[in-house]
Short mmCIF file of C-alpha atoms in Angstrom, two decimals:
data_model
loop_
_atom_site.label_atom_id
_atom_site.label_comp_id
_atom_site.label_asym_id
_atom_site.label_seq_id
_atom_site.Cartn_x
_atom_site.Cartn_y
_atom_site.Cartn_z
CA UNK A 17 -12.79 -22.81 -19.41
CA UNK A 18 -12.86 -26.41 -21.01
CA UNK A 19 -13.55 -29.36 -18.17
CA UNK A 20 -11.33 -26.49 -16.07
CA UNK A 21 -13.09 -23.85 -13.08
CA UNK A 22 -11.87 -20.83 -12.63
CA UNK A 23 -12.62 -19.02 -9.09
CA UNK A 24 -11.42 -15.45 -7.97
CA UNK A 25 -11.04 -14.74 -4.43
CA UNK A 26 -10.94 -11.44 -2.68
CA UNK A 27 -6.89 -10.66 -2.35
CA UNK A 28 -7.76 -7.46 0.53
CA UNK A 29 -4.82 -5.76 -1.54
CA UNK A 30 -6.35 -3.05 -3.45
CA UNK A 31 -9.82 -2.17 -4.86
CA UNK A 32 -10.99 -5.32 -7.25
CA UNK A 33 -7.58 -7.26 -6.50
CA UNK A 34 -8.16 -10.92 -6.61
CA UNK A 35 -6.58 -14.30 -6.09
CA UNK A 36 -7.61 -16.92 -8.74
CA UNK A 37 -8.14 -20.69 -7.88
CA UNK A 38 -7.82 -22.88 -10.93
CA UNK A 39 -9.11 -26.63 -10.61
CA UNK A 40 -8.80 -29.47 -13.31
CA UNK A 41 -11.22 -32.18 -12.30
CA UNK A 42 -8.67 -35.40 -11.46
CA UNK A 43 -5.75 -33.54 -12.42
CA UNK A 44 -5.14 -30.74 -9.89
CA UNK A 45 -6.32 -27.35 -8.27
CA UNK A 46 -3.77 -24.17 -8.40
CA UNK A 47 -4.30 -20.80 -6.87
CA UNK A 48 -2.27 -18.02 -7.73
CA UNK A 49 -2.30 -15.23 -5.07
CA UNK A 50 -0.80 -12.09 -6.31
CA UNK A 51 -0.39 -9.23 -3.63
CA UNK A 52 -2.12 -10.50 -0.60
CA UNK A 53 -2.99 -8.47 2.19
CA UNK A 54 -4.59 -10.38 5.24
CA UNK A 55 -5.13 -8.03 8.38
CA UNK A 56 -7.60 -6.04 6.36
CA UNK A 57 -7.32 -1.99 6.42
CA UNK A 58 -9.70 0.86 6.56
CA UNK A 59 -10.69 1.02 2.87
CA UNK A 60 -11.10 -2.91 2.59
CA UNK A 61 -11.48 -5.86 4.34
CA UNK A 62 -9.13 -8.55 4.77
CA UNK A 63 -8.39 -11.32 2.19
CA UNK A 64 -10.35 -14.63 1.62
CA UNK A 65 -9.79 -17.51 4.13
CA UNK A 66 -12.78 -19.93 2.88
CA UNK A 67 -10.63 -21.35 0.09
CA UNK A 68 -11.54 -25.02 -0.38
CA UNK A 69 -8.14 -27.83 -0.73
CA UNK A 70 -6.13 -26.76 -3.33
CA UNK A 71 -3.20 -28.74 -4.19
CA UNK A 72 -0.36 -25.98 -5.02
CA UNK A 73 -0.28 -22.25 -3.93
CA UNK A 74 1.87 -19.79 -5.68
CA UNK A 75 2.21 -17.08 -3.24
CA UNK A 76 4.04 -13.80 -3.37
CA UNK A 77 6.76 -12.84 -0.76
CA UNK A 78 6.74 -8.72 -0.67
CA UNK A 79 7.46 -8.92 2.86
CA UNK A 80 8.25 -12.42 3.38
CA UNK A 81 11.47 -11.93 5.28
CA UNK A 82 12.48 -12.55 8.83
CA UNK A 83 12.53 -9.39 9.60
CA UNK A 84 9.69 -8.44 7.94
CA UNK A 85 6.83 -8.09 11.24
CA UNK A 86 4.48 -4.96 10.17
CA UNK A 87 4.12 -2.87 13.16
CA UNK A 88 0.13 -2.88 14.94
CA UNK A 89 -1.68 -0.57 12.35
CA UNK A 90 -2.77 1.51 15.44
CA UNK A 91 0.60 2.57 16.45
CA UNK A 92 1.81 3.78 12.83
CA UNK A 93 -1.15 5.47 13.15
CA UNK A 94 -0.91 6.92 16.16
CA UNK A 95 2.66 7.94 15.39
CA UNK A 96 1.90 8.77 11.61
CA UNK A 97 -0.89 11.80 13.18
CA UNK A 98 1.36 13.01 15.86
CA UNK A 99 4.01 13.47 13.16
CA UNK A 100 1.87 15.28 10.80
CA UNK A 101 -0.05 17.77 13.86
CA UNK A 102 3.25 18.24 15.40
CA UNK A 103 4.20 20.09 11.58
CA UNK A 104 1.35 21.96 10.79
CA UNK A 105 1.08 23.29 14.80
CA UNK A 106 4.81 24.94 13.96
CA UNK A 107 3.52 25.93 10.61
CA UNK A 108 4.87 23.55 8.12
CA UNK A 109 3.39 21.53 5.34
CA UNK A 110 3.59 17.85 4.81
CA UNK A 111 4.11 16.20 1.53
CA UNK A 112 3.04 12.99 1.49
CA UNK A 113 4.19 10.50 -1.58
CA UNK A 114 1.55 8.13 -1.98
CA UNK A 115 0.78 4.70 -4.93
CA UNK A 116 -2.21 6.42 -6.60
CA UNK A 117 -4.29 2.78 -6.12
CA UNK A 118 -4.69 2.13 -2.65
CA UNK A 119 -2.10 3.17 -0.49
CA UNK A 120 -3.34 6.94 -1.00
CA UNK A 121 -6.98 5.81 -0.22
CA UNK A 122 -5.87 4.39 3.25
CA UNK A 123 -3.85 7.78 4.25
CA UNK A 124 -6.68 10.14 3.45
CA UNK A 125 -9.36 8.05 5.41
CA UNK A 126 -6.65 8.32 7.84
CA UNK A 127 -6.28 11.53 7.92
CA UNK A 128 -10.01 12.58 7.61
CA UNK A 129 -10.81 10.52 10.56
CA UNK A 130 -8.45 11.75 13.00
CA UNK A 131 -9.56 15.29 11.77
CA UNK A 132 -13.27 14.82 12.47
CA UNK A 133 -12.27 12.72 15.75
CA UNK A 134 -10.41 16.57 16.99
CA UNK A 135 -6.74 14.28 17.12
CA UNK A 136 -5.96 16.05 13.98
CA UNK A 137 -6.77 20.19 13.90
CA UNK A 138 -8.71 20.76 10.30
CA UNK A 139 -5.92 21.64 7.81
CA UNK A 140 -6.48 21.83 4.07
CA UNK A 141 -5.82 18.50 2.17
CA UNK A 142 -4.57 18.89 -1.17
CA UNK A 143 -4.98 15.46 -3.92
CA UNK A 144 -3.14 15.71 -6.85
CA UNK A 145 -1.78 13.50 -9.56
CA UNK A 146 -3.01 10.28 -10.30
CA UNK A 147 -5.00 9.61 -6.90
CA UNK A 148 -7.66 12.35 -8.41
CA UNK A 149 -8.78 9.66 -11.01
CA UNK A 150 -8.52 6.23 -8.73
CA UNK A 151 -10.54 8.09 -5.85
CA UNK A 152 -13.60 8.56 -8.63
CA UNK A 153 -13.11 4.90 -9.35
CA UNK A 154 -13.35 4.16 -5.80
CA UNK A 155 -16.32 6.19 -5.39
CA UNK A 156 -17.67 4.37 -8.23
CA UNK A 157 -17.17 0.97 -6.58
CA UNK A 158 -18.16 1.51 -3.37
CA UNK A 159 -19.52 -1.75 -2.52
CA UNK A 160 -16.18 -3.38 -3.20
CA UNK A 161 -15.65 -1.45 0.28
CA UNK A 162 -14.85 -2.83 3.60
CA UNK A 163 -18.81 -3.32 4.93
CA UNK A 164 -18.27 -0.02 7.81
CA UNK A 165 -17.33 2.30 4.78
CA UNK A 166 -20.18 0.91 3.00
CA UNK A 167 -22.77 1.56 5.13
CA UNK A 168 -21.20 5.15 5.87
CA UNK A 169 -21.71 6.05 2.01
CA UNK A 170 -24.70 4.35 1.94
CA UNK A 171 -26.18 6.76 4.71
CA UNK A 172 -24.32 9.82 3.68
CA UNK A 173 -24.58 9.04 -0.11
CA UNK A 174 -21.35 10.88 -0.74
CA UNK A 175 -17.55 9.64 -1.83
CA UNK A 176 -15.83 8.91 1.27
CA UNK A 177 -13.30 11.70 -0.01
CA UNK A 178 -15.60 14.23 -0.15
CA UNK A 179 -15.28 16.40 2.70
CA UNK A 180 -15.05 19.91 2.98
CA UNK A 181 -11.17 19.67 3.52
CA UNK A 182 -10.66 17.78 0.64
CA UNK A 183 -9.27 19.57 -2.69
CA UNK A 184 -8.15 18.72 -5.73
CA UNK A 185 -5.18 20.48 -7.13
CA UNK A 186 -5.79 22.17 -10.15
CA UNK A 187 -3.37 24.98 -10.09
CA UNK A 188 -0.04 23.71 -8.11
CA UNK A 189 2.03 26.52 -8.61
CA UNK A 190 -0.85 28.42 -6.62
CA UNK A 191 -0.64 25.63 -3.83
CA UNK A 192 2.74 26.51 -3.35
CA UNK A 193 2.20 30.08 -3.11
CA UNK A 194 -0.04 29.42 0.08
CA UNK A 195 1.66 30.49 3.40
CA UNK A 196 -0.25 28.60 6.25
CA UNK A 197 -0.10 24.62 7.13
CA UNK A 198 -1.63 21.94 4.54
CA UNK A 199 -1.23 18.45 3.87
CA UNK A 200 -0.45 17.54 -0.04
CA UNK A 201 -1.09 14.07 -0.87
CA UNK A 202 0.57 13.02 -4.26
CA UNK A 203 2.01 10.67 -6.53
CA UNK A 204 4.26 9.13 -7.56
CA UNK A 205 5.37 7.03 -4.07
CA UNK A 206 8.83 6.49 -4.61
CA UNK A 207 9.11 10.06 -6.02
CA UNK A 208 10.34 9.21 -9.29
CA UNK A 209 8.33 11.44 -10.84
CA UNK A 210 4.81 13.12 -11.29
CA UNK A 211 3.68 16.18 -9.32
CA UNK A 212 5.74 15.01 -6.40
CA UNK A 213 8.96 16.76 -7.65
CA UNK A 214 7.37 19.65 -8.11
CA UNK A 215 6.36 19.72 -4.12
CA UNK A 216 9.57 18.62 -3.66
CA UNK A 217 11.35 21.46 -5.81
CA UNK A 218 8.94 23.78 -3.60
CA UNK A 219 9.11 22.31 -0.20
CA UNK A 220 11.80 20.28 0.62
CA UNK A 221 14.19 23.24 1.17
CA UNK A 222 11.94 24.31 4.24
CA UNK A 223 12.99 22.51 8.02
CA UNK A 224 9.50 23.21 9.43
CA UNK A 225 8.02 20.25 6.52
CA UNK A 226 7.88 16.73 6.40
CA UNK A 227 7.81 14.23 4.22
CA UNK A 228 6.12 11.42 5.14
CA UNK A 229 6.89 7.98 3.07
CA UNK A 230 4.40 5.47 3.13
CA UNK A 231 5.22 2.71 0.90
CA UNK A 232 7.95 0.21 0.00
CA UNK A 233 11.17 2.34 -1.44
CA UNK A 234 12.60 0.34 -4.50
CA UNK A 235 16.35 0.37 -4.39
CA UNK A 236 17.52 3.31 -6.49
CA UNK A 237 14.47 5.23 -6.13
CA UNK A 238 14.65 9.08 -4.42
CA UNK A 239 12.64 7.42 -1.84
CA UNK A 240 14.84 4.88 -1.02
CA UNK A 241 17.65 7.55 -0.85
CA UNK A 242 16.14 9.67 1.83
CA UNK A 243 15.00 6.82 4.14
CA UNK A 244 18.72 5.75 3.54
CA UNK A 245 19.68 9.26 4.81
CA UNK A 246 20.14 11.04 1.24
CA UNK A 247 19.74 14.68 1.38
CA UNK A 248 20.98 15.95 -2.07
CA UNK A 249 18.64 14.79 -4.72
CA UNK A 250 18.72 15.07 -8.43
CA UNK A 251 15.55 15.71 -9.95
CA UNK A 252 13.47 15.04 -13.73
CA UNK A 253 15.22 17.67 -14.85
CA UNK A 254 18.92 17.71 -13.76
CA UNK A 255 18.53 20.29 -11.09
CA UNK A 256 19.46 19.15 -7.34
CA UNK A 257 17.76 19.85 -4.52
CA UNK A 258 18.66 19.98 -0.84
CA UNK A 259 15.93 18.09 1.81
CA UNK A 260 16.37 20.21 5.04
CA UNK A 261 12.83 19.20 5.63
CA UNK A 262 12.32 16.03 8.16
CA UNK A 263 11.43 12.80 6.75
CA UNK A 264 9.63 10.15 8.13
CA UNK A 265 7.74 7.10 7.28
CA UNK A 266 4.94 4.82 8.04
CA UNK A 267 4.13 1.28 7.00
CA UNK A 268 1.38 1.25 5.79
CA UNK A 269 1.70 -1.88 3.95
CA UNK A 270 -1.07 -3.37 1.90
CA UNK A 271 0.66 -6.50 1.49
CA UNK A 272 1.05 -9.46 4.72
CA UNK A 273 4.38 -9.82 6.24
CA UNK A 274 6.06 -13.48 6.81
CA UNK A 275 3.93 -14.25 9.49
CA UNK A 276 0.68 -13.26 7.57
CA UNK A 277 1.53 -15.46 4.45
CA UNK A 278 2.13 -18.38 6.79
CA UNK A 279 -1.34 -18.05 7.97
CA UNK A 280 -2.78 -17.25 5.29
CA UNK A 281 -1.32 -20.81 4.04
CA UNK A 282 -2.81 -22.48 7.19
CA UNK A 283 -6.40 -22.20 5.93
CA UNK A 284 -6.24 -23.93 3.01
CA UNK A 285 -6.85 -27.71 3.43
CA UNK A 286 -4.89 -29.45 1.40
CA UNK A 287 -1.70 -27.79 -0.07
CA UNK A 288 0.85 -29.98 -1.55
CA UNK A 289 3.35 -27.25 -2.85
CA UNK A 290 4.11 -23.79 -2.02
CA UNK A 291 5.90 -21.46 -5.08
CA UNK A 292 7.68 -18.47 -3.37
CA UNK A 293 7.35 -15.62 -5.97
CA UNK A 294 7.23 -11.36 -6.23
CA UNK A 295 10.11 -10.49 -3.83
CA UNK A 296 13.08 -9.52 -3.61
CA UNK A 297 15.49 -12.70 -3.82
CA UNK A 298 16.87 -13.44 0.10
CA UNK A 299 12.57 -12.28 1.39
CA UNK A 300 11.38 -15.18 -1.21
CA UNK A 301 14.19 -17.64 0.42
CA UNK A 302 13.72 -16.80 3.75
CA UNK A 303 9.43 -17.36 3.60
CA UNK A 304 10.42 -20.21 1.30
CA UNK A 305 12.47 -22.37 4.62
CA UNK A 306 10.24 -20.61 7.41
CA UNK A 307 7.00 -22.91 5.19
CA UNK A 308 10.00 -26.08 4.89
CA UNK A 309 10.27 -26.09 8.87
CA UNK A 310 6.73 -26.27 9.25
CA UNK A 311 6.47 -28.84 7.35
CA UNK A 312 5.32 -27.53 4.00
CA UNK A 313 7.33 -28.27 0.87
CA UNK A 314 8.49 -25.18 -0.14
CA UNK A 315 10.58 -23.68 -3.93
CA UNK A 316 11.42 -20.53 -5.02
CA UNK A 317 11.39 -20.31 -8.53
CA UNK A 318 14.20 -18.70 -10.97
CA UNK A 319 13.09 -16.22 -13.41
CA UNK A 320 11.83 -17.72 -16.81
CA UNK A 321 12.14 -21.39 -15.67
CA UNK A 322 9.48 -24.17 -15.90
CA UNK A 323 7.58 -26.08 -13.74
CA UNK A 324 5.99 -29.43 -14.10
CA UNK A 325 3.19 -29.94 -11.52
CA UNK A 326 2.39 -33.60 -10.66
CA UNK A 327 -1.52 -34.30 -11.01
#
């Protein structure tokens, strides 16, 4: 673009997400991060490292607090299947809220591969809303895939969702009619709306389910007001509805806690200025000192205002 380069890195986020380096020859280099997910997960790998110097980083802050130290994938795994058999043994369902674009993805390879590992008995796995469309594009884009699922559909030459457990909901009044033990994976994540009220309408009454969160909870969302102990929840249309089934939740972030930004940040040569964005305000300050006392020169940004970088 004019004397400038444009360069997009792989972000490890979600399918196609991508950080983008911008350099002005003897002015300055820029790269802007967006959601950034390091560690990798089992749909994708793990975001870019082999960034050349860039001069300023504007990086986002999701889960840049103190207290913000994901948990070893393994464990919310581990904890996240035990959860889910430990339902349908006793005859319950699980309704799990999922973001259509990526976070559902990870919980149904998840799922699938405890079930053909024998950790997980084979129960029925509903999709339904929005997830239905995104897992085609997935499909579509396979080699955008971490290299291991690659190969797998490369061999198999099928979707990694297509398994014979695997169904998508076409009739949802007729899922909830079924008696025996199935897994429903749905939007919207934060349960603000989409199919998920309807499973909730249908379910959440019943102590033998769960709902299982998996996502960041918005303040003010249903979501949020269940993992903050809620039980009485109003739904699209008015009506409220008592949760006497269990809810639980796993991290299963797709974005790099404060430790993961910081070394994401050490492997670029180079970096003048960091620009704490895309969190909530005290996460942004808190990543924002953490980079100061290491040495890095550090400013969160108000919303709207201006900055003049120095060439």
């Amino acid at each position: 673009i004019g004397d400038a380069t444009v360069t997009l890195y792989d972000a490890g986020h979600v399918l196609g997400s991508a950080m983008v380096r911008i350099e002005i020859p003897e002015t300055f280099s820029i790269l802007y991060t967006g959601d950034l997910n390091l560690g990798g997960t089992r749909t994708l790998s793990g975001a870019d490292t082999d960034i050349p110097p860039t001069d300023y980083v504007i990086i986002e802050s999701t889960y840049g607090g103190d207290g913000d130290a994901h948990p070893a994938r393994k464990k919310v795994e581990r904890k996240f299947i035990f959860d889910v058999r430990e339902t349908v043994s006793r005859g319950g369902k699980v309704v799990i809220p999922c973001f259509a674009l990526g976070r559902a993805q990870e919980v149904l390879l998840t799922l699938l591969a405890h079930i053909d590992s024998g950790s997980l008995p084979p129960t029925p796995i509903f999709v339904d809303g929005m997830i239905v469309t995104i897992n085609r594009i997935y499909s579509l884009y396979w080699s955008w895939l971490r290299p291991e699922l690659q190969r797998k559909v490369r061999l198999s030459k099928r979707s990694p969702f297509d398994h014979e457990l695997v169904e998508e909901v076409r009739d949802r009044e007729e899922i909830l009619e079924i008696t025996e033990p199935y897994i429903v994976v749905t939007t919207s994540g934060m349960l603000q709306g989409g199919p998920v009220v309807d499973y909730l309408r249908g379910l959440a009454g019943d102590s033998r389910n769960l709902i299982y969160l998996t996502g960041y909870q918005v303040r003010g969302t249903r979501g949020r007001a269940l993992l903050e102990g809620q039980r009485r929840l109003a739904l699209d249309d008015g009506e409220e509805t008592e949760v006497k089934a269990r809810v639980e939740f796993a991290e299963f972030s797709a974005h790099s806690d404060q430790s993961g930004l910081i070394a994401f940040l050490s492997h670029i040569p180079g970096v003048r200025e960091v620009f704490v964005v895309h969190g909530e305000p005290e996460k942004s300050r808190q990543l924002s000192v953490k980079l100061e006392s290491r040495g890095t020169l550090s400013y969160v940004p108000r919303v709207g205002e201006r900055v003049t970088l120095r060439a």
